[in-house]
Coordinates of C-alpha atoms in Angstrom, one line a residue:
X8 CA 33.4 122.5 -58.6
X9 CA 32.2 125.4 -56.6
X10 CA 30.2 124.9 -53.6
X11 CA 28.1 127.6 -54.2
X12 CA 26.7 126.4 -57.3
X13 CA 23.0 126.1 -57.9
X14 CA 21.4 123.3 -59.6
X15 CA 19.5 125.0 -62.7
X16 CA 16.6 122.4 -62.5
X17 CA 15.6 122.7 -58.6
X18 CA 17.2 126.0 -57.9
X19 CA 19.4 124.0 -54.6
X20 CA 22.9 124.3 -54.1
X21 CA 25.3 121.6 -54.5
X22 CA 27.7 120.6 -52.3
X23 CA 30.5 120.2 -54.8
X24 CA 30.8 116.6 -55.3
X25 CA 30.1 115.0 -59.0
X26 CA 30.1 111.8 -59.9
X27 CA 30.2 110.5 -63.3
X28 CA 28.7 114.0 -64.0
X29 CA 25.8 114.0 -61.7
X30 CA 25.9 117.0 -59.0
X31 CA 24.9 116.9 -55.3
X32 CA 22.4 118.8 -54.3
X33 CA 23.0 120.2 -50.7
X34 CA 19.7 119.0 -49.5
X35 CA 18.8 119.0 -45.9
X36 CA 17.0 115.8 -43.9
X37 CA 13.1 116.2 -43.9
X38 CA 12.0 117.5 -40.7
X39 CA 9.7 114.1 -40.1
X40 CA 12.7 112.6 -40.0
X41 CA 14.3 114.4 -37.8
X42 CA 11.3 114.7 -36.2
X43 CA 11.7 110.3 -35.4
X44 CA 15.3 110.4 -34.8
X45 CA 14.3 113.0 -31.9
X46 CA 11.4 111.3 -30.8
X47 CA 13.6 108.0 -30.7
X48 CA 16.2 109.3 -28.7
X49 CA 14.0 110.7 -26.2
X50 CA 12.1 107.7 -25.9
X51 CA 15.5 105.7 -25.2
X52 CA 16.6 107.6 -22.1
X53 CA 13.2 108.3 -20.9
X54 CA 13.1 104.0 -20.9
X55 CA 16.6 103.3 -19.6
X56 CA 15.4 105.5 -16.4
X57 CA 11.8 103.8 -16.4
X58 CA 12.8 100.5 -16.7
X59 CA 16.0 97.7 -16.2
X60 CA 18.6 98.8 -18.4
X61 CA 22.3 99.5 -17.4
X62 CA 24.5 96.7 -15.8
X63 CA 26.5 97.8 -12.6
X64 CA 28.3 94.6 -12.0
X65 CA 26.6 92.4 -10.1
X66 CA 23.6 93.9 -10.3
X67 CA 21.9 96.5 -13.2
X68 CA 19.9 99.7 -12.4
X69 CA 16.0 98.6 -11.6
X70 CA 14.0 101.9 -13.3
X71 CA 11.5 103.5 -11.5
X72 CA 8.9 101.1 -12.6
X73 CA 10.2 98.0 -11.3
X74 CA 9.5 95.9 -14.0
X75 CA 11.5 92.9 -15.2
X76 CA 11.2 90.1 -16.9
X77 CA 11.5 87.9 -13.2
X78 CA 8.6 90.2 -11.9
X79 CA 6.5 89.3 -15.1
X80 CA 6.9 85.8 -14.8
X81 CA 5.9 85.8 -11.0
X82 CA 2.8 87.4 -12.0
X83 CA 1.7 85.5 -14.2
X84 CA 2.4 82.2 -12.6
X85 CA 0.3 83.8 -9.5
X86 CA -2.8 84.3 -12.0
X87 CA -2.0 81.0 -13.3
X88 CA -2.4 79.5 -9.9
X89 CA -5.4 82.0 -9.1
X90 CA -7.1 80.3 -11.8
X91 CA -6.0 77.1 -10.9
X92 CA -7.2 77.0 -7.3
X93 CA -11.5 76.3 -7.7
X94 CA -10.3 72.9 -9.9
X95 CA -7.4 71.7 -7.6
X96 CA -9.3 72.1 -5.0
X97 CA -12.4 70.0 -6.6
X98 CA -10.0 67.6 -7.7
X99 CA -8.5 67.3 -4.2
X100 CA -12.2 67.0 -2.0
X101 CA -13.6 64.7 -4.8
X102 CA -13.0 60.6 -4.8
X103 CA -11.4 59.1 -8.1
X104 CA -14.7 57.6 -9.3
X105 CA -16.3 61.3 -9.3
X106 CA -13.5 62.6 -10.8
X107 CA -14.1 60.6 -13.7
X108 CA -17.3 61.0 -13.8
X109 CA -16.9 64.8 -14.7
X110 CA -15.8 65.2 -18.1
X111 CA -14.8 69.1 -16.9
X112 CA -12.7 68.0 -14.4
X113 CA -11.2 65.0 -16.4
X114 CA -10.4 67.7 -19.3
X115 CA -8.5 69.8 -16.9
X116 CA -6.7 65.8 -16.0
X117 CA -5.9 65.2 -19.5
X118 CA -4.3 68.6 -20.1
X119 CA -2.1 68.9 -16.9
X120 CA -1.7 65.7 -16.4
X121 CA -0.1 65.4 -20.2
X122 CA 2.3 68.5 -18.7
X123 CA 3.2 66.1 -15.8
X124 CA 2.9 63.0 -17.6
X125 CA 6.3 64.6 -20.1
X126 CA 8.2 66.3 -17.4
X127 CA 8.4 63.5 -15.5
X128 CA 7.2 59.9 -16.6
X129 CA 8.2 60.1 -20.4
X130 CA 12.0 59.7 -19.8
X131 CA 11.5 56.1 -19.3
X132 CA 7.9 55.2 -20.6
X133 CA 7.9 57.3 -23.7
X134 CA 5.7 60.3 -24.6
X135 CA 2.9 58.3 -25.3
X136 CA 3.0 56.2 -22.4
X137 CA 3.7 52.8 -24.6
X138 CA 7.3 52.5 -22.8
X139 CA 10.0 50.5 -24.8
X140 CA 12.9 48.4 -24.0
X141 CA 12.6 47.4 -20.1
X142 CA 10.1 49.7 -19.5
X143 CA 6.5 49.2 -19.0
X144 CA 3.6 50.0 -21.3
X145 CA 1.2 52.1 -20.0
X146 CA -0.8 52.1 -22.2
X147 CA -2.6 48.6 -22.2
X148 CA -4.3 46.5 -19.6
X149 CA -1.2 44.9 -18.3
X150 CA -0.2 45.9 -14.7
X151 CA 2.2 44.8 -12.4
X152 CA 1.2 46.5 -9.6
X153 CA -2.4 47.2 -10.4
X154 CA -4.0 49.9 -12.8
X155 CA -6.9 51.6 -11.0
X156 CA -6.5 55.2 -10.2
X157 CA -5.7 54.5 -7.0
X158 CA -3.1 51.7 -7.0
X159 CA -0.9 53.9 -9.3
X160 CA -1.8 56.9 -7.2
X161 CA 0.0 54.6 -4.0
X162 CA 3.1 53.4 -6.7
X163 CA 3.5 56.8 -7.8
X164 CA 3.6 57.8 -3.9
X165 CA 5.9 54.8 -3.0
X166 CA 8.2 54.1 -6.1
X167 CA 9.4 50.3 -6.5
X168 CA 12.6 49.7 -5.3
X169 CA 13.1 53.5 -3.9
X170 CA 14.0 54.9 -0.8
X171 CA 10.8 55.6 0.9
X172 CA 10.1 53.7 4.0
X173 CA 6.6 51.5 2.3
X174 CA 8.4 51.3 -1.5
X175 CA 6.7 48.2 -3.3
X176 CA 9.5 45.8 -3.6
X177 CA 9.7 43.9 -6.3
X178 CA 13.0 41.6 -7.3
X179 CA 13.2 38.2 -9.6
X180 CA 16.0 36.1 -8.2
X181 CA 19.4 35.0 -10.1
X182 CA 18.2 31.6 -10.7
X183 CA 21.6 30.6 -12.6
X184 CA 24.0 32.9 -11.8
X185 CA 23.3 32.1 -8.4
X186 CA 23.2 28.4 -9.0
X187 CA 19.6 28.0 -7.7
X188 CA 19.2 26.4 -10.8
X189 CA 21.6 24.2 -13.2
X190 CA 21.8 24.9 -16.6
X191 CA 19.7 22.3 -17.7
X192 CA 16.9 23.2 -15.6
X193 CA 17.2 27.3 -16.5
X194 CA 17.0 26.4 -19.9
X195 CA 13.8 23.9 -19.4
X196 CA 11.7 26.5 -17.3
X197 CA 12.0 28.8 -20.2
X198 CA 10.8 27.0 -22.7
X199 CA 7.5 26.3 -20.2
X200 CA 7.2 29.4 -19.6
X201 CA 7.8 30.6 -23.3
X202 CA 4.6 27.8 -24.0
X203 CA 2.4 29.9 -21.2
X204 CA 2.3 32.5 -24.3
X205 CA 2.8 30.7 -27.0
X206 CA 1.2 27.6 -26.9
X207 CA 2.5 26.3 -30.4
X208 CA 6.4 26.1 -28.5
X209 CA 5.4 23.0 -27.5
X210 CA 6.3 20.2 -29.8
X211 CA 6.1 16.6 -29.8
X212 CA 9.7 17.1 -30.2
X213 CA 10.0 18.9 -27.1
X214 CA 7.0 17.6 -24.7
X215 CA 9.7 15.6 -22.1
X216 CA 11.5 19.0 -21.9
X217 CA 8.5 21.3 -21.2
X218 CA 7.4 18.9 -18.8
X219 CA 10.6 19.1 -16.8
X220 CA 10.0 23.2 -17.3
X221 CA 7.1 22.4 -15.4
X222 CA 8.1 21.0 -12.7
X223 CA 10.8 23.7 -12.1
X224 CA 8.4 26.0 -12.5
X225 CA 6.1 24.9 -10.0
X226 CA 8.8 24.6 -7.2
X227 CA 10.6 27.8 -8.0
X228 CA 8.3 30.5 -9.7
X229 CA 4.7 29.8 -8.7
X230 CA 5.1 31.0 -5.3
X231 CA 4.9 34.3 -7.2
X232 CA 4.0 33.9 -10.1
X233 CA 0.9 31.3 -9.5
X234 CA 0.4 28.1 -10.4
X235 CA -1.3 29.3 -13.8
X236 CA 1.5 31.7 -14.5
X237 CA -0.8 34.6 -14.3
X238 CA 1.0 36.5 -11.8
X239 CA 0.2 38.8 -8.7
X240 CA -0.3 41.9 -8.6
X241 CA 0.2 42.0 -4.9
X242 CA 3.9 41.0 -5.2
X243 CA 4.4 42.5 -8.5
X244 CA 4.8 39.4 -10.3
X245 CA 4.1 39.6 -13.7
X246 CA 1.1 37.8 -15.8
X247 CA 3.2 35.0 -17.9
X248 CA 0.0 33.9 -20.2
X249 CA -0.2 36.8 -22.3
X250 CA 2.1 38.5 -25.0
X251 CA 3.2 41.4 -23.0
X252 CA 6.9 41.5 -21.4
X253 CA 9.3 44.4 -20.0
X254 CA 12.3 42.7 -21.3
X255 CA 10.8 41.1 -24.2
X256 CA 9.9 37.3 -25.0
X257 CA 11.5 36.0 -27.2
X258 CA 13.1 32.1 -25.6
X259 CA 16.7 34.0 -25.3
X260 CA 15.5 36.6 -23.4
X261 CA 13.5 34.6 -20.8
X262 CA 16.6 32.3 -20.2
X263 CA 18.7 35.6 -20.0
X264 CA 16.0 37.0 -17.1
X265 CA 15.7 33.7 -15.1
X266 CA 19.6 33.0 -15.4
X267 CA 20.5 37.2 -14.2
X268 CA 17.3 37.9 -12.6
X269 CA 15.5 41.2 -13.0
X270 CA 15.0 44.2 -10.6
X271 CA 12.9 47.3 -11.6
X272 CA 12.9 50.7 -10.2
X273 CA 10.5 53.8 -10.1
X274 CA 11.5 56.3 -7.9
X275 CA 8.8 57.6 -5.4
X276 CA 7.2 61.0 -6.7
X277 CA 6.1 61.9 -3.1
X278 CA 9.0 64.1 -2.9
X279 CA 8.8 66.0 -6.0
X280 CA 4.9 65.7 -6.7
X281 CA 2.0 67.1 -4.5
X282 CA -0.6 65.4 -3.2
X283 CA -2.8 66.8 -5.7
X284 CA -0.2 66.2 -8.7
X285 CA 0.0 62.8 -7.7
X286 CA -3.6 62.5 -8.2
X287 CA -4.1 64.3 -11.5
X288 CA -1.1 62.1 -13.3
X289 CA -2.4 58.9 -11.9
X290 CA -5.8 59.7 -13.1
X291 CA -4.0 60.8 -16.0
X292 CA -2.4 57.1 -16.8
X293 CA -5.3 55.2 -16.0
X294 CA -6.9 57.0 -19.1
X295 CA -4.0 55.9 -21.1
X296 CA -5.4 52.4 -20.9
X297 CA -8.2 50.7 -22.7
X298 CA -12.0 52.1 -21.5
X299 CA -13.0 50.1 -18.7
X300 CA -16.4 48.5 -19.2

């Protein structure tokens, strides 16, 4: 078909192609979108000389502005810290007791302290606090070490078993793999101690056996664990009485801790955490627990 043939309906040339009978007009591109296209293109050199753009290979071209993504983030982790620095420094000046006895302050706890709480705490006690297989609940009234604001500000500080200098230490002997105990008497201070919780253990079938617990009990484990089996906080010696255990408590499980012994550990959070951090999460945990009358 000729090129130079015009379309009888709009009056254009066609550019000679057909298909299936229809004709191409030779229409040109709309000047808005040219218009773009231009505009575009401008827009994209004037931005690769304004800002970061071309790589030169170790490094890329800066742009005139100096903006990046690494200069964006600094600034707004310095406003972040601007705005942070009237309630860390409240939180810092003020005793744990007036802490808590602002709600403002304790709202700013609960929300960074939660941050804290899963970067570094939830690995082993869970996101909720409630721990899980040899790991402590945090989330009840049970302590080992104690469960004011301040005695887990000082374990959070130390660690148990870690390397600083004043760790708490805190370590349950081998009693059978050691032979400090036979078998016999291993598996008769277990079932005592699996009565201190459970009170319906102890059978008429079993009363000459828990008695012989009890003996070994009291020459072996109440130096630390007290006479009544309620523990001490001061050695970290947990409360036998209730129905709360690390390793669980079932009679299996007992004979399995006082025949390998246990040995927790906590690292000590004075090396990663601030002063100030350190008080926020422990104020943070405490209000895990139950309200305190």
């Amino acid at each position: 078909m000729d090129v130079n043939d015009v379309d009888p309906v709009t009056g254009r040339k066609t550019t000679g192609h057909v298909w299936n009978g229809i004709r191409e007009l030779d229409t040109p591109i709309p000047k808005g979108v040219l218009l773009f296209l231009i505009v575009t293109h401008l827009f994209a050199v004037l931005w690769w000389f304004l800002m970061p753009s071309w790589p030169l290979g170790a490094t890329y071209t800066k742009g005139i502005l100096g903006k990046d993504q690494r200069t964006t983030v600094e600034e707004s982790l310095v406003d972040s810290e601007a705005a942070r620095v009237p309630w860390v420094a409240r939180i810092d000046a003020l005793s744990y007791d007036e802490i808590r006895a602002d709600e403002t302050l304790m709202g700013k706890v609960r929300s960074n302290g939660h941050q804290l709480f899963g970067d570094n705490c939830a690995a082993c006690h869970g996101r909720d606090g409630k721990g899980g297989a040899n790991y402590p609940n945090l989330t009840d009234a049970d302590w080992i070490w104690g469960g004011s604001p301040e005695q887990i500000a000082q374990t959070l500080v130390v660690g148990v078993n870690s390397r600083h200098p004043d760790t708490r230490v805190g370590q349950m002997p081998a009693f059978g793999r050691d032979e400090i105990l036979d078998r016999q008497q291993v598996r008769d201070v277990s079932l005592y101690v699996s009565t201190l919780s459970d009170p319906a253990a102890s059978t008429a079938d079993n009363a000459g056996q828990v008695e012989a617990g009890l003996e070994v009990f009291q020459t072996n484990c109440a130096a630390c664990h007290g006479d009544d089996g309620k523990g001490n906080m001061e050695l970290g010696a947990p409360n036998l009485t209730d129905q709360t255990w690390i390793y669980g408590g079932t009679l299996q499980t007992i004979i399995n801790t006082i025949h390998g012994g246990r040995q927790g550990h906590m690292p000590n959070w004075d090396e990663r955490l601030s002063p100030v951090e350190i008080k926020v999460l422990a104020l943070y945990v405490n209000a895990l627990g139950p309200m305190e009358p």
